[in-house]
mmCIF file of C-alpha atoms and ligand atoms in Angstrom:
data_model
loop_
_atom_site.group_PDB
_atom_site.id
_atom_site.type_symbol
_atom_site.label_atom_id
_atom_site.label_comp_id
_atom_site.label_asym_id
_atom_site.label_seq_id
_atom_site.Cartn_x
_atom_site.Cartn_y
_atom_site.Cartn_z
ATOM 1 C CA UNK D 1 -9.112 -6.440 -23.995
ATOM 2 C CA UNK D 2 -7.434 -9.808 -23.852
ATOM 3 C CA UNK D 3 -7.029 -10.860 -20.231
ATOM 4 C CA UNK D 4 -3.599 -12.245 -19.291
ATOM 5 C CA UNK D 5 -3.540 -15.358 -17.143
ATOM 6 C CA UNK D 6 -0.810 -16.358 -14.705
ATOM 7 C CA UNK D 7 -0.682 -19.738 -12.987
ATOM 8 C CA UNK D 8 0.693 -19.426 -9.452
ATOM 9 C CA UNK D 9 0.080 -22.142 -6.900
ATOM 10 C CA UNK D 10 1.518 -22.051 -3.395
ATOM 11 C CA UNK D 11 4.229 -24.588 -4.249
ATOM 12 C CA UNK D 12 5.472 -22.378 -7.129
ATOM 13 C CA UNK D 13 6.450 -19.530 -4.811
ATOM 14 C CA UNK D 14 10.222 -19.120 -4.956
ATOM 15 C CA UNK D 15 10.621 -20.539 -8.481
ATOM 16 C CA UNK D 16 12.240 -18.278 -11.077
ATOM 17 C CA UNK D 17 9.162 -18.310 -13.326
ATOM 18 C CA UNK D 18 6.931 -17.228 -10.447
ATOM 19 C CA UNK D 19 9.339 -14.507 -9.368
ATOM 20 C CA UNK D 20 9.160 -13.121 -12.910
ATOM 21 C CA UNK D 21 5.385 -13.398 -12.948
ATOM 22 C CA UNK D 22 5.061 -11.649 -9.578
ATOM 23 C CA UNK D 23 7.278 -8.798 -10.745
ATOM 24 C CA UNK D 24 5.165 -8.423 -13.885
ATOM 25 C CA UNK D 25 1.918 -8.470 -11.904
ATOM 26 C CA UNK D 26 3.295 -5.896 -9.449
ATOM 27 C CA UNK D 27 4.330 -3.646 -12.322
ATOM 28 C CA UNK D 28 0.842 -3.855 -13.826
ATOM 29 C CA UNK D 29 -0.758 -3.005 -10.468
ATOM 30 C CA UNK D 30 1.601 -0.070 -9.978
ATOM 31 C CA UNK D 31 0.706 1.089 -13.504
ATOM 32 C CA UNK D 32 -2.974 1.211 -12.530
ATOM 33 C CA UNK D 33 -4.234 -2.093 -13.926
ATOM 34 C CA UNK D 34 -6.685 -4.464 -12.192
ATOM 35 C CA UNK D 35 -5.772 -8.080 -11.480
ATOM 36 C CA UNK D 36 -7.850 -11.038 -10.267
ATOM 37 C CA UNK D 37 -6.141 -12.545 -7.226
ATOM 38 C CA UNK D 38 -6.696 -15.587 -4.989
ATOM 39 C CA UNK D 39 -7.415 -15.148 -1.288
ATOM 40 C CA UNK D 40 -8.399 -17.706 1.335
ATOM 41 C CA UNK D 41 -11.974 -16.326 1.525
ATOM 42 C CA UNK D 42 -12.902 -15.738 -2.128
ATOM 43 C CA UNK D 43 -11.039 -14.537 -5.223
ATOM 44 C CA UNK D 44 -10.657 -10.755 -5.335
ATOM 45 C CA UNK D 45 -10.213 -8.093 -8.001
ATOM 46 C CA UNK D 46 -7.260 -5.953 -6.927
ATOM 47 C CA UNK D 47 -6.086 -2.447 -7.797
ATOM 48 C CA UNK D 48 -3.694 0.070 -6.250
ATOM 49 C CA UNK D 49 -5.838 1.613 -3.486
ATOM 50 C CA UNK D 50 -4.008 4.959 -3.787
ATOM 51 C CA UNK D 51 -4.849 5.364 -7.479
ATOM 52 C CA UNK D 52 -8.289 6.779 -8.402
ATOM 53 C CA UNK D 53 -8.192 5.608 -12.002
ATOM 54 C CA UNK D 54 -7.135 2.098 -11.062
ATOM 55 C CA UNK D 55 -9.926 1.861 -8.484
ATOM 56 C CA UNK D 56 -12.459 3.152 -11.010
ATOM 57 C CA UNK D 57 -11.577 0.163 -13.226
ATOM 58 C CA UNK D 58 -12.675 -2.211 -10.459
ATOM 59 C CA UNK D 59 -16.134 -0.643 -10.274
ATOM 60 C CA UNK D 60 -16.417 -0.682 -14.045
ATOM 61 C CA UNK D 61 -15.343 -4.318 -14.527
ATOM 62 C CA UNK D 62 -17.714 -5.548 -11.815
ATOM 63 C CA UNK D 63 -20.600 -3.206 -12.591
ATOM 64 C CA UNK D 64 -20.515 -2.261 -8.918
ATOM 65 C CA UNK D 65 -22.408 0.738 -7.484
ATOM 66 C CA UNK D 66 -19.852 3.424 -6.626
ATOM 67 C CA UNK D 67 -21.234 4.140 -3.146
ATOM 68 C CA UNK D 68 -20.116 0.696 -1.973
ATOM 69 C CA UNK D 69 -16.617 0.995 -0.401
ATOM 70 C CA UNK D 70 -13.832 -1.543 -0.951
ATOM 71 C CA UNK D 71 -11.747 -3.477 1.565
ATOM 72 C CA UNK D 72 -8.087 -2.396 1.639
ATOM 73 C CA UNK D 73 -5.614 -5.318 1.725
ATOM 74 C CA UNK D 74 -2.165 -5.152 3.321
ATOM 75 C CA UNK D 75 0.684 -7.545 4.137
ATOM 76 C CA UNK D 76 2.302 -5.504 6.909
ATOM 77 C CA UNK D 77 0.683 -3.660 9.843
ATOM 78 C CA UNK D 78 2.999 -0.676 9.220
ATOM 79 C CA UNK D 79 1.163 0.104 5.985
ATOM 80 C CA UNK D 80 -1.781 1.320 8.078
ATOM 81 C CA UNK D 81 0.268 4.293 9.370
ATOM 82 C CA UNK D 82 -0.465 6.028 6.058
ATOM 83 C CA UNK D 83 -4.235 5.762 6.131
ATOM 84 C CA UNK D 84 -5.560 4.750 9.550
ATOM 85 C CA UNK D 85 -6.094 7.605 12.016
ATOM 86 C CA UNK D 86 -5.720 5.604 15.213
ATOM 87 C CA UNK D 87 -5.620 2.014 16.439
ATOM 88 C CA UNK D 88 -7.015 1.010 19.825
ATOM 89 C CA UNK D 89 -5.024 -1.480 21.846
ATOM 90 C CA UNK D 90 -7.987 -3.844 21.703
ATOM 91 C CA UNK D 91 -8.074 -3.732 17.921
ATOM 92 C CA UNK D 92 -4.349 -4.536 17.883
ATOM 93 C CA UNK D 93 -5.013 -7.574 20.085
ATOM 94 C CA UNK D 94 -7.605 -8.791 17.600
ATOM 95 C CA UNK D 95 -5.302 -8.179 14.637
ATOM 96 C CA UNK D 96 -2.482 -10.059 16.317
ATOM 97 C CA UNK D 97 -4.785 -12.953 16.976
ATOM 98 C CA UNK D 98 -6.713 -13.221 13.702
ATOM 99 C CA UNK D 99 -4.347 -11.774 11.075
ATOM 100 C CA UNK D 100 -3.358 -12.820 8.565
ATOM 101 C CA UNK D 101 -6.862 -14.210 8.113
ATOM 102 C CA UNK D 102 -10.507 -13.859 7.102
ATOM 103 C CA UNK D 103 -11.481 -10.717 9.037
ATOM 104 C CA UNK D 104 -11.658 -7.031 8.016
ATOM 105 C CA UNK D 105 -11.616 -4.229 10.582
ATOM 106 C CA UNK D 106 -13.469 -0.946 10.000
ATOM 107 C CA UNK D 107 -11.233 1.804 11.391
ATOM 108 C CA UNK D 108 -11.092 5.618 11.397
ATOM 109 C CA UNK D 109 -9.659 6.845 8.086
ATOM 110 C CA UNK D 110 -6.691 9.190 7.864
ATOM 111 C CA UNK D 111 -7.586 11.168 4.748
ATOM 112 C CA UNK D 112 -5.313 12.044 1.846
ATOM 113 C CA UNK D 113 -3.484 8.794 1.071
ATOM 114 C CA UNK D 114 -6.087 6.366 -0.293
ATOM 115 C CA UNK D 115 -8.267 6.979 -3.320
ATOM 116 C CA UNK D 116 -11.550 8.580 -2.217
ATOM 117 C CA UNK D 117 -13.283 6.210 -4.640
ATOM 118 C CA UNK D 118 -11.904 3.175 -2.802
ATOM 119 C CA UNK D 119 -13.443 4.305 0.483
ATOM 120 C CA UNK D 120 -16.568 5.774 -1.172
ATOM 121 C CA UNK D 121 -15.927 9.119 0.551
ATOM 122 C CA UNK D 122 -16.533 7.666 3.993
ATOM 123 C CA UNK D 123 -14.556 8.692 7.085
ATOM 124 C CA UNK D 124 -13.799 5.047 7.873
ATOM 125 C CA UNK D 125 -11.858 2.315 6.087
ATOM 126 C CA UNK D 126 -12.114 -1.492 6.116
ATOM 127 C CA UNK D 127 -8.688 -3.212 6.271
ATOM 128 C CA UNK D 128 -7.695 -6.865 5.895
ATOM 129 C CA UNK D 129 -4.432 -8.820 5.902
ATOM 130 C CA UNK D 130 -5.162 -11.998 3.905
ATOM 131 C CA UNK D 131 -3.539 -15.334 4.776
ATOM 132 C CA UNK D 132 -3.278 -16.671 1.225
ATOM 133 C CA UNK D 133 0.459 -17.111 0.443
ATOM 134 C CA UNK D 134 0.093 -16.065 -3.216
ATOM 135 C CA UNK D 135 -1.866 -12.916 -2.289
ATOM 136 C CA UNK D 136 0.766 -12.201 0.354
ATOM 137 C CA UNK D 137 3.471 -12.270 -2.340
ATOM 138 C CA UNK D 138 1.428 -10.041 -4.654
ATOM 139 C CA UNK D 139 0.984 -7.474 -1.849
ATOM 140 C CA UNK D 140 4.677 -7.591 -0.980
ATOM 141 C CA UNK D 141 5.784 -7.143 -4.572
ATOM 142 C CA UNK D 142 3.279 -4.376 -5.348
ATOM 143 C CA UNK D 143 4.303 -2.596 -2.145
ATOM 144 C CA UNK D 144 1.084 -0.574 -1.994
ATOM 145 C CA UNK D 145 -2.246 -1.316 -0.297
ATOM 146 C CA UNK D 146 -4.604 -3.073 -2.688
ATOM 147 C CA UNK D 147 -8.326 -2.379 -2.822
ATOM 148 C CA UNK D 148 -10.097 -5.630 -3.627
ATOM 149 C CA UNK D 149 -13.748 -6.616 -3.688
ATOM 150 C CA UNK D 150 -14.783 -10.131 -4.622
ATOM 151 C CA UNK D 151 -13.966 -10.808 -8.291
ATOM 152 C CA UNK D 152 -17.497 -11.516 -9.478
ATOM 153 C CA UNK D 153 -19.859 -9.491 -11.619
ATOM 154 C CA UNK D 154 -21.953 -7.454 -9.190
ATOM 155 C CA UNK D 155 -24.973 -9.490 -8.088
ATOM 156 C CA UNK D 156 -23.424 -12.905 -8.912
ATOM 157 C CA UNK D 157 -22.199 -15.322 -6.243
ATOM 158 C CA UNK D 158 -18.632 -14.553 -5.158
ATOM 159 C CA UNK D 159 -15.920 -16.555 -6.966
ATOM 160 C CA UNK D 160 -14.252 -19.369 -5.038
ATOM 161 C CA UNK D 161 -12.227 -20.681 -7.979
ATOM 162 C CA UNK D 162 -10.179 -19.249 -10.825
ATOM 163 C CA UNK D 163 -12.771 -20.559 -13.300
ATOM 164 C CA UNK D 164 -15.477 -18.408 -11.644
ATOM 165 C CA UNK D 165 -13.319 -15.294 -12.130
ATOM 166 C CA UNK D 166 -12.776 -16.205 -15.764
ATOM 167 C CA UNK D 167 -16.491 -16.864 -16.301
ATOM 168 C CA UNK D 168 -17.424 -13.405 -14.994
ATOM 169 C CA UNK D 169 -14.555 -11.122 -15.968
ATOM 170 C CA UNK D 170 -12.689 -12.580 -18.967
ATOM 171 C CA UNK D 171 -11.962 -9.738 -21.383
ATOM 172 C CA UNK D 172 -12.917 -7.100 -18.818
ATOM 173 C CA UNK D 173 -9.766 -7.099 -16.684
ATOM 174 C CA UNK D 174 -6.065 -6.785 -17.409
ATOM 175 C CA UNK D 175 -4.970 -10.044 -15.773
ATOM 176 C CA UNK D 176 -5.923 -12.792 -13.319
ATOM 177 C CA UNK D 177 -3.992 -15.345 -11.302
ATOM 178 C CA UNK D 178 -4.954 -18.998 -11.467
ATOM 179 C CA UNK D 179 -4.458 -20.669 -8.102
ATOM 180 C CA UNK D 180 -6.196 -23.229 -5.900
ATOM 181 C CA UNK D 181 -9.816 -23.034 -4.733
ATOM 182 C CA UNK D 182 -10.485 -20.679 -1.820
ATOM 183 C CA UNK D 183 -10.193 -22.652 1.415
ATOM 184 C CA UNK D 184 -12.779 -20.642 3.375
ATOM 185 C CA UNK D 185 -15.266 -20.009 0.565
ATOM 186 C CA UNK D 186 -17.249 -17.071 1.986
ATOM 187 C CA UNK D 187 -16.134 -13.460 2.441
ATOM 188 C CA UNK D 188 -14.342 -12.119 5.510
ATOM 189 C CA UNK D 189 -16.053 -11.102 8.725
ATOM 190 C CA UNK D 190 -16.415 -7.281 8.721
ATOM 191 C CA UNK D 191 -16.046 -5.858 12.242
ATOM 192 C CA UNK D 192 -16.796 -2.181 12.895
ATOM 193 C CA UNK D 193 -14.300 -0.997 15.517
ATOM 194 C CA UNK D 194 -15.289 2.684 15.315
ATOM 195 C CA UNK D 195 -18.121 2.223 17.802
ATOM 196 C CA UNK D 196 -18.333 0.558 21.162
ATOM 197 C CA UNK D 197 -19.126 -2.286 21.643
ATOM 198 C CA UNK D 198 -17.592 -3.402 18.362
ATOM 199 C CA UNK D 199 -20.133 -4.572 15.841
ATOM 200 C CA UNK D 200 -20.166 -7.318 13.218
ATOM 201 C CA UNK D 201 -21.412 -5.738 9.990
ATOM 202 C CA UNK D 202 -20.976 -8.913 7.965
ATOM 203 C CA UNK D 203 -20.635 -12.358 9.587
ATOM 204 C CA UNK D 204 -17.788 -14.493 8.238
ATOM 205 C CA UNK D 205 -15.358 -17.271 9.085
ATOM 206 C CA UNK D 206 -14.225 -15.504 12.275
ATOM 207 C CA UNK D 207 -17.171 -15.952 14.620
ATOM 208 C CA UNK D 208 -18.527 -13.654 17.297
ATOM 209 C CA UNK D 209 -17.711 -16.111 20.112
ATOM 210 C CA UNK D 210 -14.070 -16.186 18.950
ATOM 211 C CA UNK D 211 -13.941 -12.378 18.997
ATOM 212 C CA UNK D 212 -15.486 -12.053 22.442
ATOM 213 C CA UNK D 213 -13.131 -14.631 23.893
ATOM 214 C CA UNK D 214 -10.062 -12.685 22.693
ATOM 215 C CA UNK D 215 -11.546 -9.289 23.618
ATOM 216 C CA UNK D 216 -12.981 -10.400 26.945
ATOM 217 C CA UNK D 217 -15.774 -8.039 26.013
ATOM 218 C CA UNK D 218 -19.085 -8.158 24.172
ATOM 219 C CA UNK D 219 -19.468 -7.777 20.413
ATOM 220 C CA UNK D 220 -22.763 -6.771 18.816
ATOM 221 C CA UNK D 221 -24.266 -8.214 15.734
ATOM 222 C CA UNK D 222 -25.590 -5.657 13.313
ATOM 223 C CA UNK D 223 -29.360 -5.959 13.327
ATOM 224 C CA UNK D 224 -31.435 -5.725 10.232
ATOM 225 C CA UNK D 225 -28.403 -5.870 7.978
ATOM 226 C CA UNK D 226 -30.310 -5.546 4.748
ATOM 227 C CA UNK D 227 -32.612 -2.636 5.542
ATOM 228 C CA UNK D 228 -30.179 -0.255 7.202
ATOM 229 C CA UNK D 229 -27.080 0.851 5.399
ATOM 230 C CA UNK D 230 -24.269 1.176 7.901
ATOM 231 C CA UNK D 231 -22.219 -1.123 5.691
ATOM 232 C CA UNK D 232 -23.222 0.188 2.296
ATOM 233 C CA UNK D 233 -22.787 -3.210 0.630
ATOM 234 C CA UNK D 234 -25.536 -4.620 2.779
ATOM 235 C CA UNK D 235 -28.298 -2.802 0.955
ATOM 236 C CA UNK D 236 -27.646 -4.634 -2.295
ATOM 237 C CA UNK D 237 -28.881 -8.134 -2.878
ATOM 238 C CA UNK D 238 -25.792 -10.269 -3.226
ATOM 239 C CA UNK D 239 -24.821 -13.743 -4.260
ATOM 240 C CA UNK D 240 -27.962 -14.296 -6.279
ATOM 241 C CA UNK D 241 -28.451 -16.952 -8.939
ATOM 242 C CA UNK D 242 -30.618 -16.235 -11.973
ATOM 243 C CA UNK D 243 -33.565 -18.420 -10.967
ATOM 244 C CA UNK D 244 -35.883 -17.936 -7.982
ATOM 245 C CA UNK D 245 -34.191 -19.372 -4.913
ATOM 246 C CA UNK D 246 -36.356 -20.712 -2.115
ATOM 247 C CA UNK D 247 -35.299 -21.610 1.363
ATOM 248 C CA UNK D 248 -36.244 -24.893 2.977
ATOM 249 C CA UNK D 249 -36.157 -24.500 6.733
ATOM 250 C CA UNK D 250 -35.821 -27.550 8.978
ATOM 251 C CA UNK D 251 -35.867 -29.667 5.852
ATOM 252 C CA UNK D 252 -39.622 -29.580 5.826
ATOM 253 C CA UNK D 253 -40.579 -30.626 2.322
ATOM 254 C CA UNK D 254 -44.304 -30.521 2.920
ATOM 255 C CA UNK D 255 -44.663 -27.121 1.260
ATOM 256 C CA UNK D 256 -42.440 -27.958 -1.679
ATOM 257 C CA UNK D 257 -44.347 -29.079 -4.713
ATOM 258 C CA UNK D 258 -42.050 -31.555 -6.430
ATOM 259 C CA UNK D 259 -44.661 -32.248 -9.040
ATOM 260 C CA UNK D 260 -43.190 -33.161 -12.414
ATOM 261 C CA UNK D 261 -46.470 -32.579 -14.193
ATOM 262 C CA UNK D 262 -46.093 -28.847 -13.692
ATOM 263 C CA UNK D 263 -43.173 -29.085 -16.048
ATOM 264 C CA UNK D 264 -40.838 -27.191 -13.792
ATOM 265 C CA UNK D 265 -37.248 -28.339 -13.418
ATOM 266 C CA UNK D 266 -36.126 -28.256 -9.834
ATOM 267 C CA UNK D 267 -32.667 -27.946 -8.346
ATOM 268 C CA UNK D 268 -31.910 -28.665 -4.699
ATOM 269 C CA UNK D 269 -28.833 -27.601 -2.713
ATOM 270 C CA UNK D 270 -28.471 -29.445 0.595
ATOM 271 C CA UNK D 271 -26.253 -31.729 2.654
ATOM 272 C CA UNK D 272 -25.755 -35.176 1.103
ATOM 273 C CA UNK D 273 -27.589 -36.799 4.013
ATOM 274 C CA UNK D 274 -30.845 -35.291 2.687
ATOM 275 C CA UNK D 275 -30.542 -36.612 -0.855
ATOM 276 C CA UNK D 276 -32.900 -39.499 -0.144
ATOM 277 C CA UNK D 277 -35.725 -37.062 0.559
ATOM 278 C CA UNK D 278 -35.646 -35.850 -3.018
ATOM 279 C CA UNK D 279 -36.964 -37.529 -6.160
ATOM 280 C CA UNK D 280 -34.501 -38.709 -8.781
ATOM 281 C CA UNK D 281 -35.526 -36.200 -11.439
ATOM 282 C CA UNK D 282 -34.497 -33.325 -9.204
ATOM 283 C CA UNK D 283 -30.989 -31.950 -9.820
ATOM 284 C CA UNK D 284 -29.373 -32.382 -6.418
ATOM 285 C CA UNK D 285 -26.163 -30.526 -5.541
ATOM 286 C CA UNK D 286 -24.506 -31.621 -2.346
ATOM 287 C CA UNK D 287 -23.018 -28.980 -0.015
ATOM 288 C CA UNK D 288 -21.391 -31.268 2.555
ATOM 289 C CA UNK D 289 -22.012 -34.669 4.104
ATOM 290 C CA UNK D 290 -24.339 -33.625 6.891
ATOM 291 C CA UNK D 291 -25.845 -30.657 8.741
ATOM 292 C CA UNK D 292 -22.977 -30.347 11.248
ATOM 293 C CA UNK D 293 -20.333 -29.932 8.544
ATOM 294 C CA UNK D 294 -21.001 -26.227 8.052
ATOM 295 C CA UNK D 295 -17.363 -25.385 7.200
ATOM 296 C CA UNK D 296 -17.524 -27.590 4.118
ATOM 297 C CA UNK D 297 -20.865 -26.025 3.211
ATOM 298 C CA UNK D 298 -19.279 -22.554 3.427
ATOM 299 C CA UNK D 299 -16.562 -23.704 1.061
ATOM 300 C CA UNK D 300 -18.934 -25.209 -1.529
ATOM 301 C CA UNK D 301 -21.979 -22.893 -1.364
ATOM 302 C CA UNK D 302 -21.064 -20.390 -4.086
ATOM 303 C CA UNK D 303 -19.914 -23.084 -6.522
ATOM 304 C CA UNK D 304 -23.227 -24.890 -5.935
ATOM 305 C CA UNK D 305 -25.203 -21.710 -6.662
ATOM 306 C CA UNK D 306 -23.164 -21.075 -9.795
ATOM 307 C CA UNK D 307 -23.612 -24.656 -10.981
ATOM 308 C CA UNK D 308 -27.409 -24.495 -10.792
ATOM 309 C CA UNK D 309 -27.435 -20.926 -12.093
ATOM 310 C CA UNK D 310 -25.801 -22.224 -15.274
ATOM 311 C CA UNK D 311 -28.079 -25.294 -15.505
ATOM 312 C CA UNK D 312 -31.557 -25.484 -17.011
ATOM 313 C CA UNK D 313 -33.412 -25.748 -13.681
ATOM 314 C CA UNK D 314 -36.263 -23.255 -13.291
ATOM 315 C CA UNK D 315 -36.254 -22.968 -9.529
ATOM 316 C CA UNK D 316 -33.726 -23.721 -6.798
ATOM 317 C CA UNK D 317 -34.488 -24.938 -3.292
ATOM 318 C CA UNK D 318 -31.753 -24.525 -0.751
ATOM 319 C CA UNK D 319 -31.381 -25.972 2.713
ATOM 320 C CA UNK D 320 -31.001 -23.458 5.563
ATOM 321 C CA UNK D 321 -28.876 -24.720 8.451
ATOM 322 C CA UNK D 322 -29.966 -24.790 12.087
ATOM 323 C CA UNK D 323 -29.316 -21.246 13.231
ATOM 324 C CA UNK D 324 -26.578 -20.845 15.825
ATOM 325 C CA UNK D 325 -23.319 -18.936 16.309
ATOM 326 C CA UNK D 326 -21.429 -21.325 14.030
ATOM 327 C CA UNK D 327 -23.869 -21.291 11.119
ATOM 328 C CA UNK D 328 -24.556 -17.552 11.188
ATOM 329 C CA UNK D 329 -22.262 -16.592 8.297
ATOM 330 C CA UNK D 330 -23.405 -19.517 6.151
ATOM 331 C CA UNK D 331 -27.118 -18.838 6.721
ATOM 332 C CA UNK D 332 -26.537 -15.119 6.123
ATOM 333 C CA UNK D 333 -25.259 -15.917 2.588
ATOM 334 C CA UNK D 334 -28.053 -18.417 1.958
ATOM 335 C CA UNK D 335 -30.788 -15.979 3.003
ATOM 336 C CA UNK D 336 -29.211 -13.132 1.087
ATOM 337 C CA UNK D 337 -28.975 -15.242 -2.053
ATOM 338 C CA UNK D 338 -32.719 -15.758 -1.671
ATOM 339 C CA UNK D 339 -33.197 -12.010 -1.237
ATOM 340 C CA UNK D 340 -34.424 -12.397 2.301
ATOM 341 C CA UNK D 341 -33.351 -10.778 5.503
ATOM 342 C CA UNK D 342 -31.007 -12.626 7.820
ATOM 343 C CA UNK D 343 -33.039 -14.144 10.600
ATOM 344 C CA UNK D 344 -31.734 -13.050 13.984
ATOM 345 C CA UNK D 345 -31.335 -15.225 17.032
HETATM 346 O O1 LIG T 1 -13.167 -11.774 2.034
HETATM 347 C C1 LIG T 1 -13.299 -10.638 1.611
HETATM 348 O O2 LIG T 1 -13.539 -9.674 2.348
HETATM 349 C C2 LIG T 1 -13.141 -10.426 0.089
HETATM 350 C C3 LIG T 1 -11.695 -10.721 -0.277
HETATM 351 C C4 LIG T 1 -11.398 -10.438 -1.739
HETATM 352 O O3 LIG T 1 -10.829 -10.039 0.574
HETATM 353 N N1 LIG T 1 -13.544 -9.111 -0.269
HETATM 354 C C5 LIG T 1 -14.846 -8.726 -0.244
HETATM 355 O O4 LIG T 1 -15.050 -7.426 -0.671
HETATM 356 O O5 LIG T 1 -15.748 -9.441 0.106
HETATM 357 P P1 LIG T 1 -16.492 -6.885 -1.068
HETATM 358 O O6 LIG T 1 -16.219 -5.561 -1.697
HETATM 359 O O7 LIG T 1 -17.211 -7.873 -1.898
HETATM 360 O O8 LIG T 1 -17.207 -6.622 0.294
HETATM 361 C C6 LIG T 1 -16.781 -5.567 1.136
HETATM 362 C C7 LIG T 1 -17.827 -5.296 2.190
HETATM 363 C C8 LIG T 1 -19.018 -4.566 1.608
HETATM 364 O O9 LIG T 1 -20.193 -5.072 2.214
HETATM 365 C C9 LIG T 1 -18.753 -3.118 2.002
HETATM 366 O O10 LIG T 1 -19.931 -2.366 2.097
HETATM 367 C C10 LIG T 1 -18.057 -3.299 3.353
HETATM 368 O O11 LIG T 1 -17.249 -4.440 3.183
HETATM 369 N N2 LIG T 1 -17.224 -2.143 3.687
HETATM 370 C C11 LIG T 1 -16.106 -1.710 3.085
HETATM 371 N N3 LIG T 1 -15.635 -0.580 3.668
HETATM 372 C C12 LIG T 1 -16.477 -0.299 4.691
HETATM 373 C C13 LIG T 1 -16.564 0.749 5.659
HETATM 374 N N4 LIG T 1 -15.678 1.730 5.714
HETATM 375 N N5 LIG T 1 -17.575 0.710 6.550
HETATM 376 C C14 LIG T 1 -18.474 -0.296 6.516
HETATM 377 N N6 LIG T 1 -18.474 -1.298 5.604
HETATM 378 C C15 LIG T 1 -17.496 -1.303 4.711
HETATM 379 MG MG1 LIG T 2 -18.649 -9.007 -2.926
#
């Protein structure tokens, strides 16, 4: 199929052309088509979450295992009345504080409204209200909750730009929206609120210390996220480039053999401040200026992985950041890209 492309940047919202485009996109979604959409975390692949056939197209386009449930996106809290069984007061406090934004809440599912495929037959549902103004308009116009995983081929790094979506899904999806690069760059925090204390299933831009300060209560971090399968997505290796990816901890290069004679082309992903440690023949991709600038590194990580994935390097070395509350989400993605378990504190 020939994928349709729409260009909608934030500043276009309100223009006649964009109003027309949004109406067309909403009609396609309501007709059961899938559309690539921008969000502040990563680009997503959206379908009407109440329509089995539409949701099936997401799994097909991505090549995603069907036992991995999707996050349901909304623009208005009232939409949850149809498919969430109950909302604790504490969860409402968190939603008021962090929504719209990069956090998904796992809640008890009220059966019968959403596609069973979207929730992978679980009795819970993950819900997010994105902050991206274009996604907000799409949700409003479609007037139905949208199931949306990241818009990458399964196993590839998540897309943080329109070009990434096009690279992975051109010809496989009905349409996609071209907008700006994702401002966060890694996927939302997934917080399980069906158990007490609440538990982070996937670390993201909203940090545990921010959650505990709003809750005035403790929040657990899901241990051993790769081995156990509470969040079904966690059992699959994600975000992986094609080549072997090796972690450099503490920027200790002593064990890295940068020996040209072995005829191996090396790529390195690290903060700019470490470039001097690397020989000139190495393909160096900078994540941020220095170690402390982890937010920039979150924003640029997936593009860096994709860049080297598409290059002719044979092996990639990537810098792991000093592990603390702030770098948890970033290191989680780095270790998972390397196929290793997240290292706990
Ligand atoms: O930032 C994001 O969350 C992006 C944008 C597009 O919103 N979406 C995203 O979706 O990252 P996806 O499908 O790539 O990741 C969803 C994660 C998976 O790890 C999945 O297993 C988990 O959320 N998940 C979904 N529903 C769940 C549930 N009921 N219980 C536990 N985990 C759930
Ligand atoms: Mg994903």
